[in-house]
PDB file of C-alpha atoms and ligand atoms in Angstrom:
ATOM      1  CA  MET A  27      19.723 -55.585  25.966  1.00  0.00           C
ATOM      2  CA  ALA A  28      21.655 -53.537  22.969  1.00  0.00           C
ATOM      3  CA  ALA A  29      20.222 -53.109  19.409  1.00  0.00           C
ATOM      4  CA  GLY A  30      19.716 -55.856  16.993  1.00  0.00           C
ATOM      5  CA  VAL A  31      20.242 -58.570  19.884  1.00  0.00           C
ATOM      6  CA  GLY A  32      17.245 -59.449  19.837  1.00  0.00           C
ATOM      7  CA  ALA A  33      14.873 -62.309  21.749  1.00  0.00           C
ATOM      8  CA  ALA A  34      15.712 -66.101  20.332  1.00  0.00           C
ATOM      9  CA  ILE A  35      12.065 -67.545  18.566  1.00  0.00           C
ATOM     10  CA  ILE A  36      10.553 -70.762  19.601  1.00  0.00           C
ATOM     11  CA  ASP A  37      10.323 -72.502  16.098  1.00  0.00           C
ATOM     12  CA  GLY A  38       6.541 -74.180  17.898  1.00  0.00           C
ATOM     13  CA  LYS A  39       6.049 -74.894  14.250  1.00  0.00           C
ATOM     14  CA  ALA A  40       9.245 -77.316  13.431  1.00  0.00           C
ATOM     15  CA  PHE A  41       8.711 -78.906  17.350  1.00  0.00           C
ATOM     16  CA  ALA A  42       4.746 -79.287  16.428  1.00  0.00           C
ATOM     17  CA  ALA A  43       5.921 -81.260  13.035  1.00  0.00           C
ATOM     18  CA  GLY A  44       9.226 -83.359  14.987  1.00  0.00           C
ATOM     19  CA  LEU A  45       6.825 -84.552  18.234  1.00  0.00           C
ATOM     20  CA  ARG A  46       3.927 -85.683  15.409  1.00  0.00           C
ATOM     21  CA  ALA A  47       6.571 -87.607  13.452  1.00  0.00           C
ATOM     22  CA  ARG A  48       8.190 -88.211  17.224  1.00  0.00           C
ATOM     23  CA  VAL A  49       3.695 -90.166  17.140  1.00  0.00           C
ATOM     24  CA  GLY A  50       3.069 -91.394  14.054  1.00  0.00           C
ATOM     25  CA  ALA A  51       7.014 -93.310  14.516  1.00  0.00           C
ATOM     26  CA  ALA A  52       5.110 -95.035  17.862  1.00  0.00           C
ATOM     27  CA  VAL A  53       2.035 -96.449  16.155  1.00  0.00           C
ATOM     28  CA  PRO A  54       2.909 -99.559  13.852  1.00  0.00           C
ATOM     29  CA  ALA A  55       4.721-100.578  17.774  1.00  0.00           C
ATOM     30  CA  PHE A  56       1.558-100.538  18.906  1.00  0.00           C
ATOM     31  CA  GLN A  57      -0.279-101.571  15.891  1.00  0.00           C
ATOM     32  CA  ALA A  58       1.673-104.538  16.273  1.00  0.00           C
ATOM     33  CA  ALA A  59       0.460-105.514  19.955  1.00  0.00           C
ATOM     34  CA  THR A  60      -2.725-104.942  19.738  1.00  0.00           C
ATOM     35  CA  GLY A  61      -3.719-105.777  16.128  1.00  0.00           C
ATOM     36  CA  ARG A  62      -5.582-101.779  15.102  1.00  0.00           C
ATOM     37  CA  VAL A  63      -4.231 -98.547  15.304  1.00  0.00           C
ATOM     38  CA  PRO A  64      -5.404 -95.815  18.177  1.00  0.00           C
ATOM     39  CA  GLY A  65      -7.989 -93.962  17.004  1.00  0.00           C
ATOM     40  CA  LEU A  66      -9.231 -90.448  17.821  1.00  0.00           C
ATOM     41  CA  ALA A  67     -13.504 -88.896  18.587  1.00  0.00           C
ATOM     42  CA  VAL A  68     -13.749 -85.482  16.660  1.00  0.00           C
ATOM     43  CA  VAL A  69     -17.858 -84.890  17.558  1.00  0.00           C
ATOM     44  CA  LEU A  70     -18.318 -81.035  16.104  1.00  0.00           C
ATOM     45  CA  VAL A  71     -21.788 -80.034  17.019  1.00  0.00           C
ATOM     46  CA  GLY A  72     -23.007 -76.693  14.225  1.00  0.00           C
ATOM     47  CA  GLU A  73     -21.664 -74.305  11.477  1.00  0.00           C
ATOM     48  CA  ASP A  74     -19.171 -71.738  13.886  1.00  0.00           C
ATOM     49  CA  PRO A  75     -16.616 -71.774  10.558  1.00  0.00           C
ATOM     50  CA  ALA A  76     -13.489 -71.345  12.838  1.00  0.00           C
ATOM     51  CA  SER A  77     -14.873 -75.431  14.764  1.00  0.00           C
ATOM     52  CA  HIS A  78     -15.162 -76.728  10.858  1.00  0.00           C
ATOM     53  CA  VAL A  79     -11.076 -75.470   9.908  1.00  0.00           C
ATOM     54  CA  TYR A  80      -9.800 -76.951  13.439  1.00  0.00           C
ATOM     55  CA  VAL A  81     -11.712 -80.530  13.664  1.00  0.00           C
ATOM     56  CA  ARG A  82     -11.089 -80.590   9.784  1.00  0.00           C
ATOM     57  CA  ASN A  83      -6.552 -80.142  10.759  1.00  0.00           C
ATOM     58  CA  LYS A  84      -7.443 -82.249  13.776  1.00  0.00           C
ATOM     59  CA  GLY A  85      -8.481 -85.100  11.545  1.00  0.00           C
ATOM     60  CA  ILE A  86      -5.901 -84.348   8.783  1.00  0.00           C
ATOM     61  CA  ALA A  87      -3.032 -85.011  11.236  1.00  0.00           C
ATOM     62  CA  THR A  88      -4.830 -87.546  13.282  1.00  0.00           C
ATOM     63  CA  ARG A  89      -4.609 -89.937   9.689  1.00  0.00           C
ATOM     64  CA  GLU A  90      -0.863 -88.561   9.727  1.00  0.00           C
ATOM     65  CA  ALA A  91      -0.654 -90.112  12.717  1.00  0.00           C
ATOM     66  CA  GLY A  92      -0.786 -93.784  11.189  1.00  0.00           C
ATOM     67  CA  MET A  93      -4.004 -93.179  13.129  1.00  0.00           C
ATOM     68  CA  ALA A  94      -8.466 -93.793  13.107  1.00  0.00           C
ATOM     69  CA  SER A  95     -10.414 -90.689  12.843  1.00  0.00           C
ATOM     70  CA  PHE A  96     -14.031 -90.443  13.603  1.00  0.00           C
ATOM     71  CA  GLU A  97     -15.161 -87.930  12.144  1.00  0.00           C
ATOM     72  CA  HIS A  98     -19.103 -87.056  13.997  1.00  0.00           C
ATOM     73  CA  ARG A  99     -21.368 -83.860  12.669  1.00  0.00           C
ATOM     74  CA  LEU A 100     -23.804 -82.782  13.915  1.00  0.00           C
ATOM     75  CA  PRO A 101     -26.622 -80.034  13.409  1.00  0.00           C
ATOM     76  CA  ALA A 102     -26.723 -76.728  15.312  1.00  0.00           C
ATOM     77  CA  ASP A 103     -30.569 -77.363  17.031  1.00  0.00           C
ATOM     78  CA  VAL A 104     -29.523 -81.744  18.015  1.00  0.00           C
ATOM     79  CA  SER A 105     -31.036 -82.111  22.302  1.00  0.00           C
ATOM     80  CA  GLU A 106     -28.306 -81.812  24.585  1.00  0.00           C
ATOM     81  CA  ASP A 107     -30.019 -85.132  24.824  1.00  0.00           C
ATOM     82  CA  GLU A 108     -29.089 -86.774  21.515  1.00  0.00           C
ATOM     83  CA  LEU A 109     -25.083 -85.962  22.069  1.00  0.00           C
ATOM     84  CA  LEU A 110     -25.095 -86.924  25.707  1.00  0.00           C
ATOM     85  CA  ALA A 111     -25.902 -90.430  23.640  1.00  0.00           C
ATOM     86  CA  LEU A 112     -23.185 -90.120  21.167  1.00  0.00           C
ATOM     87  CA  VAL A 113     -20.512 -90.019  23.830  1.00  0.00           C
ATOM     88  CA  ALA A 114     -21.645 -93.305  25.013  1.00  0.00           C
ATOM     89  CA  ALA A 115     -21.094 -94.602  22.675  1.00  0.00           C
ATOM     90  CA  LEU A 116     -18.579 -93.644  21.890  1.00  0.00           C
ATOM     91  CA  ASN A 117     -17.369 -94.664  25.516  1.00  0.00           C
ATOM     92  CA  GLY A 118     -18.497 -97.961  24.520  1.00  0.00           C
ATOM     93  CA  ASP A 119     -16.844 -98.163  20.811  1.00  0.00           C
ATOM     94  CA  ASP A 120     -13.156-100.521  21.704  1.00  0.00           C
ATOM     95  CA  GLY A 121     -12.112 -98.970  17.892  1.00  0.00           C
ATOM     96  CA  VAL A 122     -11.531 -95.167  20.120  1.00  0.00           C
ATOM     97  CA  ASP A 123      -8.943 -94.523  22.097  1.00  0.00           C
ATOM     98  CA  GLY A 124      -9.901 -90.829  22.030  1.00  0.00           C
ATOM     99  CA  ILE A 125     -12.813 -88.473  22.543  1.00  0.00           C
ATOM    100  CA  LEU A 126     -12.786 -84.331  21.709  1.00  0.00           C
ATOM    101  CA  VAL A 127     -16.368 -82.143  21.467  1.00  0.00           C
ATOM    102  CA  GLN A 128     -14.953 -79.078  20.198  1.00  0.00           C
ATOM    103  CA  MET A 129     -16.061 -76.370  21.617  1.00  0.00           C
ATOM    104  CA  PRO A 130     -17.599 -73.935  22.371  1.00  0.00           C
ATOM    105  CA  CYS A 131     -21.530 -75.744  21.896  1.00  0.00           C
ATOM    106  CA  PRO A 132     -24.615 -74.028  21.004  1.00  0.00           C
ATOM    107  CA  ARG A 133     -26.075 -72.894  24.129  1.00  0.00           C
ATOM    108  CA  HIS A 134     -28.137 -75.017  25.030  1.00  0.00           C
ATOM    109  CA  ILE A 135     -26.473 -77.544  25.822  1.00  0.00           C
ATOM    110  CA  SER A 136     -24.042 -77.963  28.444  1.00  0.00           C
ATOM    111  CA  GLU A 137     -20.738 -77.850  28.352  1.00  0.00           C
ATOM    112  CA  ALA A 138     -19.757 -78.850  32.409  1.00  0.00           C
ATOM    113  CA  ARG A 139     -22.162 -81.950  30.644  1.00  0.00           C
ATOM    114  CA  VAL A 140     -21.007 -82.822  28.403  1.00  0.00           C
ATOM    115  CA  ILE A 141     -17.688 -82.602  29.570  1.00  0.00           C
ATOM    116  CA  ALA A 142     -18.787 -85.202  32.505  1.00  0.00           C
ATOM    117  CA  ALA A 143     -20.112 -87.205  29.571  1.00  0.00           C
ATOM    118  CA  VAL A 144     -16.980 -87.702  27.827  1.00  0.00           C
ATOM    119  CA  ASP A 145     -14.847 -91.655  30.049  1.00  0.00           C
ATOM    120  CA  PRO A 146     -11.873 -89.712  31.872  1.00  0.00           C
ATOM    121  CA  ASP A 147      -9.349 -92.376  30.025  1.00  0.00           C
ATOM    122  CA  LYS A 148     -10.273 -91.146  26.774  1.00  0.00           C
ATOM    123  CA  ASP A 149     -10.480 -87.132  28.042  1.00  0.00           C
ATOM    124  CA  VAL A 150      -7.758 -86.415  25.337  1.00  0.00           C
ATOM    125  CA  ASP A 151      -8.809 -82.900  25.673  1.00  0.00           C
ATOM    126  CA  GLY A 152      -8.008 -83.430  29.750  1.00  0.00           C
ATOM    127  CA  PHE A 153     -10.767 -80.991  30.417  1.00  0.00           C
ATOM    128  CA  HIS A 154     -12.921 -84.393  32.770  1.00  0.00           C
ATOM    129  CA  PRO A 155     -13.148 -82.816  36.606  1.00  0.00           C
ATOM    130  CA  VAL A 156     -11.623 -86.318  37.102  1.00  0.00           C
ATOM    131  CA  ASN A 157      -8.085 -85.672  35.165  1.00  0.00           C
ATOM    132  CA  ALA A 158      -8.259 -81.797  36.510  1.00  0.00           C
ATOM    133  CA  GLY A 159      -7.805 -83.202  39.949  1.00  0.00           C
ATOM    134  CA  ARG A 160      -5.277 -86.367  38.583  1.00  0.00           C
ATOM    135  CA  LEU A 161      -3.633 -83.075  37.420  1.00  0.00           C
ATOM    136  CA  ALA A 162      -3.841 -81.738  40.802  1.00  0.00           C
ATOM    137  CA  SER A 163      -2.880 -84.401  43.297  1.00  0.00           C
ATOM    138  CA  GLY A 164      -0.245 -85.239  40.896  1.00  0.00           C
ATOM    139  CA  LEU A 165      -1.641 -88.571  39.912  1.00  0.00           C
ATOM    140  CA  PRO A 166      -0.509 -89.752  36.399  1.00  0.00           C
ATOM    141  CA  GLY A 167      -4.854 -88.766  33.629  1.00  0.00           C
ATOM    142  CA  LEU A 168      -4.870 -86.449  30.681  1.00  0.00           C
ATOM    143  CA  VAL A 169      -3.022 -83.269  30.735  1.00  0.00           C
ATOM    144  CA  PRO A 170      -4.780 -80.139  28.553  1.00  0.00           C
ATOM    145  CA  CYS A 171      -2.919 -80.291  25.532  1.00  0.00           C
ATOM    146  CA  THR A 172      -2.108 -76.130  25.000  1.00  0.00           C
ATOM    147  CA  PRO A 173      -0.887 -75.810  28.396  1.00  0.00           C
ATOM    148  CA  SER A 174       0.915 -79.354  27.713  1.00  0.00           C
ATOM    149  CA  GLY A 175       2.191 -78.075  24.577  1.00  0.00           C
ATOM    150  CA  CYS A 176       4.143 -74.551  26.419  1.00  0.00           C
ATOM    151  CA  LEU A 177       5.319 -76.752  28.621  1.00  0.00           C
ATOM    152  CA  MET A 178       6.877 -79.080  26.359  1.00  0.00           C
ATOM    153  CA  LEU A 179       7.997 -75.568  24.765  1.00  0.00           C
ATOM    154  CA  LEU A 180       9.188 -74.142  28.284  1.00  0.00           C
ATOM    155  CA  GLN A 181      11.944 -77.201  28.938  1.00  0.00           C
ATOM    156  CA  ASP A 182      12.833 -77.934  25.734  1.00  0.00           C
ATOM    157  CA  ARG A 183      13.713 -73.714  26.035  1.00  0.00           C
ATOM    158  CA  LEU A 184      15.274 -73.638  29.524  1.00  0.00           C
ATOM    159  CA  GLY A 185      16.187 -77.395  30.301  1.00  0.00           C
ATOM    160  CA  ASP A 186      15.340 -77.646  34.429  1.00  0.00           C
ATOM    161  CA  LEU A 187      13.268 -75.073  35.464  1.00  0.00           C
ATOM    162  CA  SER A 188      12.630 -75.501  39.657  1.00  0.00           C
ATOM    163  CA  GLY A 189      12.834 -72.075  41.633  1.00  0.00           C
ATOM    164  CA  LEU A 190      12.007 -69.700  38.235  1.00  0.00           C
ATOM    165  CA  GLU A 191       9.293 -67.639  38.260  1.00  0.00           C
ATOM    166  CA  ALA A 192       6.675 -68.366  36.777  1.00  0.00           C
ATOM    167  CA  LEU A 193       4.076 -65.474  35.783  1.00  0.00           C
ATOM    168  CA  VAL A 194       0.346 -67.569  34.174  1.00  0.00           C
ATOM    169  CA  ILE A 195      -1.896 -64.557  32.653  1.00  0.00           C
ATOM    170  CA  GLY A 196      -5.633 -65.782  33.193  1.00  0.00           C
ATOM    171  CA  ARG A 197      -7.257 -68.760  34.985  1.00  0.00           C
ATOM    172  CA  SER A 198      -8.991 -71.364  32.483  1.00  0.00           C
ATOM    173  CA  ASN A 199      -9.701 -74.584  32.753  1.00  0.00           C
ATOM    174  CA  ILE A 200      -8.267 -74.962  29.494  1.00  0.00           C
ATOM    175  CA  VAL A 201      -5.543 -72.717  29.952  1.00  0.00           C
ATOM    176  CA  GLY A 202      -4.389 -71.301  32.538  1.00  0.00           C
ATOM    177  CA  LYS A 203      -5.758 -73.224  36.221  1.00  0.00           C
ATOM    178  CA  PRO A 204      -3.857 -76.474  33.807  1.00  0.00           C
ATOM    179  CA  MET A 205      -0.135 -74.542  32.895  1.00  0.00           C
ATOM    180  CA  ALA A 206      -0.067 -72.922  36.274  1.00  0.00           C
ATOM    181  CA  ALA A 207      -0.316 -77.111  37.935  1.00  0.00           C
ATOM    182  CA  LEU A 208       1.645 -78.349  35.468  1.00  0.00           C
ATOM    183  CA  LEU A 209       4.121 -75.585  36.456  1.00  0.00           C
ATOM    184  CA  VAL A 210       4.142 -76.394  40.324  1.00  0.00           C
ATOM    185  CA  ALA A 211       4.555 -79.958  38.969  1.00  0.00           C
ATOM    186  CA  ALA A 212       8.236 -78.703  37.418  1.00  0.00           C
ATOM    187  CA  SER A 213       8.769 -76.922  40.739  1.00  0.00           C
ATOM    188  CA  ALA A 214       8.455 -73.697  39.034  1.00  0.00           C
ATOM    189  CA  THR A 215       8.275 -70.467  41.537  1.00  0.00           C
ATOM    190  CA  VAL A 216       4.307 -70.173  40.095  1.00  0.00           C
ATOM    191  CA  THR A 217       1.950 -66.807  39.831  1.00  0.00           C
ATOM    192  CA  VAL A 218      -1.381 -67.056  38.677  1.00  0.00           C
ATOM    193  CA  ALA A 219      -2.299 -62.780  37.041  1.00  0.00           C
ATOM    194  CA  HIS A 220      -6.413 -62.519  36.348  1.00  0.00           C
ATOM    195  CA  SER A 221      -8.462 -59.572  35.402  1.00  0.00           C
ATOM    196  CA  ARG A 222      -8.841 -58.608  39.126  1.00  0.00           C
ATOM    197  CA  THR A 223      -4.752 -58.731  39.192  1.00  0.00           C
ATOM    198  CA  ARG A 224      -3.990 -54.579  40.271  1.00  0.00           C
ATOM    199  CA  ASP A 225      -0.546 -54.059  38.993  1.00  0.00           C
ATOM    200  CA  LEU A 226       0.194 -56.659  35.905  1.00  0.00           C
ATOM    201  CA  ALA A 227       3.480 -55.008  35.062  1.00  0.00           C
ATOM    202  CA  ALA A 228       5.024 -55.406  38.505  1.00  0.00           C
ATOM    203  CA  HIS A 229       4.270 -59.473  37.810  1.00  0.00           C
ATOM    204  CA  VAL A 230       5.986 -59.426  34.766  1.00  0.00           C
ATOM    205  CA  GLY A 231       9.064 -57.975  35.546  1.00  0.00           C
ATOM    206  CA  ARG A 232       9.269 -60.882  37.867  1.00  0.00           C
ATOM    207  CA  ALA A 233       9.074 -63.834  36.417  1.00  0.00           C
ATOM    208  CA  ASP A 234      11.365 -65.441  34.116  1.00  0.00           C
ATOM    209  CA  ILE A 235       8.734 -67.522  32.784  1.00  0.00           C
ATOM    210  CA  VAL A 236       5.879 -65.822  31.409  1.00  0.00           C
ATOM    211  CA  VAL A 237       2.983 -67.558  30.526  1.00  0.00           C
ATOM    212  CA  ALA A 238       0.166 -65.107  29.241  1.00  0.00           C
ATOM    213  CA  ALA A 239      -3.905 -67.194  28.209  1.00  0.00           C
ATOM    214  CA  VAL A 240      -6.208 -64.053  28.235  1.00  0.00           C
ATOM    215  CA  GLY A 241      -7.805 -63.269  24.689  1.00  0.00           C
ATOM    216  CA  VAL A 242      -6.574 -59.202  25.258  1.00  0.00           C
ATOM    217  CA  PRO A 243      -4.221 -58.459  22.672  1.00  0.00           C
ATOM    218  CA  GLU A 244      -1.083 -57.082  23.239  1.00  0.00           C
ATOM    219  CA  LEU A 245      -1.856 -56.632  26.305  1.00  0.00           C
ATOM    220  CA  VAL A 246       1.222 -57.322  27.547  1.00  0.00           C
ATOM    221  CA  ARG A 247       4.153 -54.476  26.348  1.00  0.00           C
ATOM    222  CA  GLY A 248       7.306 -55.220  26.330  1.00  0.00           C
ATOM    223  CA  ALA A 249       8.235 -52.412  28.256  1.00  0.00           C
ATOM    224  CA  TRP A 250       7.500 -54.564  31.298  1.00  0.00           C
ATOM    225  CA  LEU A 251       9.397 -57.495  30.901  1.00  0.00           C
ATOM    226  CA  LYS A 252      12.440 -59.032  33.339  1.00  0.00           C
ATOM    227  CA  PRO A 253      15.526 -58.825  30.374  1.00  0.00           C
ATOM    228  CA  GLY A 254      15.883 -62.305  29.682  1.00  0.00           C
ATOM    229  CA  ALA A 255      12.552 -63.535  30.197  1.00  0.00           C
ATOM    230  CA  THR A 256      11.054 -66.384  28.169  1.00  0.00           C
ATOM    231  CA  VAL A 257       8.226 -65.744  27.235  1.00  0.00           C
ATOM    232  CA  ILE A 258       5.338 -68.194  25.898  1.00  0.00           C
ATOM    233  CA  ASP A 259       1.968 -66.173  23.913  1.00  0.00           C
ATOM    234  CA  VAL A 260      -1.360 -68.540  23.611  1.00  0.00           C
ATOM    235  CA  GLY A 261      -3.185 -65.975  22.357  1.00  0.00           C
ATOM    236  CA  MET A 262      -4.940 -66.096  19.646  1.00  0.00           C
ATOM    237  CA  ASN A 263      -6.263 -62.254  18.535  1.00  0.00           C
ATOM    238  CA  ARG A 264      -7.561 -61.286  15.488  1.00  0.00           C
ATOM    239  CA  ILE A 265      -7.358 -57.565  14.836  1.00  0.00           C
ATOM    240  CA  ALA A 266      -8.161 -54.856  11.873  1.00  0.00           C
ATOM    241  CA  LEU A 267      -6.750 -53.689  10.793  1.00  0.00           C
ATOM    242  CA  PRO A 268      -6.826 -49.563   9.354  1.00  0.00           C
ATOM    243  CA  ASP A 269      -7.348 -50.943   6.081  1.00  0.00           C
ATOM    244  CA  GLY A 270     -10.435 -52.754   6.549  1.00  0.00           C
ATOM    245  CA  LYS A 271      -7.629 -56.302   6.670  1.00  0.00           C
ATOM    246  CA  THR A 272      -7.457 -58.776   9.076  1.00  0.00           C
ATOM    247  CA  ARG A 273      -3.695 -59.275  11.527  1.00  0.00           C
ATOM    248  CA  LEU A 274      -3.841 -62.240  13.800  1.00  0.00           C
ATOM    249  CA  VAL A 275      -1.673 -61.186  17.041  1.00  0.00           C
ATOM    250  CA  GLY A 276      -0.675 -62.613  20.669  1.00  0.00           C
ATOM    251  CA  ASP A 277      -1.650 -61.017  24.118  1.00  0.00           C
ATOM    252  CA  VAL A 278       2.271 -60.152  23.817  1.00  0.00           C
ATOM    253  CA  ALA A 279       2.980 -56.567  22.194  1.00  0.00           C
ATOM    254  CA  PHE A 280       5.718 -58.918  19.853  1.00  0.00           C
ATOM    255  CA  ALA A 281       8.285 -55.942  17.925  1.00  0.00           C
ATOM    256  CA  GLU A 282       9.056 -54.694  21.521  1.00  0.00           C
ATOM    257  CA  ALA A 283       9.090 -58.312  22.886  1.00  0.00           C
ATOM    258  CA  LEU A 284      11.322 -59.332  21.183  1.00  0.00           C
ATOM    259  CA  GLU A 285      14.115 -55.836  22.240  1.00  0.00           C
ATOM    260  CA  VAL A 286      14.263 -57.875  26.014  1.00  0.00           C
ATOM    261  CA  ALA A 287      12.986 -61.517  26.513  1.00  0.00           C
ATOM    262  CA  GLY A 288      15.389 -64.591  25.115  1.00  0.00           C
ATOM    263  CA  ALA A 289      12.913 -66.585  23.982  1.00  0.00           C
ATOM    264  CA  ILE A 290       9.791 -65.902  23.027  1.00  0.00           C
ATOM    265  CA  THR A 291       6.654 -68.238  21.250  1.00  0.00           C
ATOM    266  CA  PRO A 292       5.779 -65.675  17.705  1.00  0.00           C
ATOM    267  CA  VAL A 293       2.041 -65.966  16.778  1.00  0.00           C
ATOM    268  CA  PRO A 294       1.341 -67.883  14.918  1.00  0.00           C
ATOM    269  CA  GLY A 295       3.909 -70.298  14.666  1.00  0.00           C
ATOM    270  CA  GLY A 296       4.018 -70.561  17.900  1.00  0.00           C
ATOM    271  CA  VAL A 297       1.934 -71.928  20.652  1.00  0.00           C
ATOM    272  CA  GLY A 298      -1.555 -73.451  18.150  1.00  0.00           C
ATOM    273  CA  PRO A 299       0.416 -76.243  16.089  1.00  0.00           C
ATOM    274  CA  MET A 300       1.903 -77.908  19.364  1.00  0.00           C
ATOM    275  CA  THR A 301      -2.248 -77.823  20.361  1.00  0.00           C
ATOM    276  CA  ILE A 302      -2.594 -80.736  17.890  1.00  0.00           C
ATOM    277  CA  ALA A 303       0.720 -82.680  18.500  1.00  0.00           C
ATOM    278  CA  CYS A 304      -0.099 -83.153  21.278  1.00  0.00           C
ATOM    279  CA  LEU A 305      -3.992 -84.125  21.129  1.00  0.00           C
ATOM    280  CA  LEU A 306      -1.858 -86.661  18.902  1.00  0.00           C
ATOM    281  CA  ARG A 307       0.073 -87.057  21.424  1.00  0.00           C
ATOM    282  CA  ASN A 308      -2.612 -87.693  24.517  1.00  0.00           C
ATOM    283  CA  THR A 309      -4.334 -89.978  21.940  1.00  0.00           C
ATOM    284  CA  LEU A 310      -1.621 -92.554  22.150  1.00  0.00           C
ATOM    285  CA  ILE A 311      -1.094 -92.532  25.441  1.00  0.00           C
ATOM    286  CA  ALA A 312      -4.400 -93.161  26.296  1.00  0.00           C
ATOM    287  CA  ALA A 313      -4.259 -95.709  23.765  1.00  0.00           C
ATOM    288  CA  HIS A 314      -1.749 -97.111  25.545  1.00  0.00           C
ATOM    289  CA  ALA A 315      -3.163 -96.771  28.880  1.00  0.00           C
ATOM    290  CA  ARG A 316      -6.746 -98.636  27.849  1.00  0.00           C
ATOM    291  CA  ALA A 317      -4.403-101.609  26.331  1.00  0.00           C
ATOM    292  CA  GLY A 318      -2.213-102.203  29.373  1.00  0.00           C
ATOM    293  CA  LEU A 319       0.013-100.794  27.993  1.00  0.00           C
ATOM    294  CA  ALA A 320       3.301 -99.266  28.482  1.00  0.00           C
ATOM    295  CA  VAL A 321       2.968 -94.750  27.696  1.00  0.00           C
ATOM    296  CA  PRO A 322       5.908 -94.849  25.737  1.00  0.00           C
ATOM    297  CA  SER A 323       8.157 -90.626  25.934  1.00  0.00           C
ATOM    298  CA  LEU A 324       7.598 -88.675  23.471  1.00  0.00           C
TER     299      LEU A 324
HETATM  300  N1  GUN B  10     -12.157 -75.001  20.779  1.00  0.00           N
HETATM  301  C1  GUN B  10     -11.017 -74.427  20.872  1.00  0.00           C
HETATM  302  N2  GUN B  10      -9.340 -75.406  21.596  1.00  0.00           N
HETATM  303  C2  GUN B  10     -10.371 -75.834  21.562  1.00  0.00           C
HETATM  304  C3  GUN B  10     -10.131 -77.592  22.366  1.00  0.00           C
HETATM  305  O1  GUN B  10      -8.118 -77.485  22.540  1.00  0.00           O
HETATM  306  N3  GUN B  10     -10.732 -78.963  22.394  1.00  0.00           N
HETATM  307  C4  GUN B  10     -12.193 -78.756  22.054  1.00  0.00           C
HETATM  308  N4  GUN B  10     -13.058 -79.684  22.898  1.00  0.00           N
HETATM  309  N5  GUN B  10     -13.345 -77.408  21.810  1.00  0.00           N
HETATM  310  C5  GUN B  10     -11.589 -76.689  21.488  1.00  0.00           C
END
């Protein structure tokens, strides 16, 4: 690509603000139909500082959208049984449409058991095996927030994804696997790369779409990309600089990729803001589905 002709920057922050506004605009009609607003319960166990920030931001965003936010903070030494009892109470609470237990949980708590304890119809994280199965089977269900946000950005940028070569780097249950399922459902041709993949550069070079979600700072080099590719960088890696400060970088070498890609999400300000917006969207979807109302398209 000629010097000075850089990739378009995909403004996830602006897109997320628009989505949050559309979610908020749908709340009054739900309230008129049901006599209540959608409610999201967030459970935080322990003192992880990053989790505290995430949970606070989720509460603020929920209230800004006109929904009810219920926050439950439990000490790090709470027993798994006590946490499961809280989840059961939230499952039975009619004012709660969405339940999110912030991960990671302390080591003595099985995240798998906690995820399985959430009512699948309130599972706004989309982590429950029932929702993973629904997604894999093409059935309606709650889809994990981060891949859902990535898909919205891709479709906004590219329109129809059918027939495009998509490479997902990473195979986590939270991002990689549901991302691949969403891209298959959108009729892309999908490859999933991971830590055992041989010659990642060759796979990247074939891809019209690259979604990087491995948590390795600047793993994907700009020179690997197919010219014009659309790059979605899910990575959020804090790296130390020689001067002792830190910087947030993605899984893609951003400055290099700008020279080759057609469009790319920045870190921060790309995928990150979409996650909370999609959480609010899932809460609205769950509320409508539970109330037997048609789910608004957003
Ligand atoms: N921890 C980091 N991201 C997430 C998320 O999307 N959901 C939950 N429950 N915990 C997280």
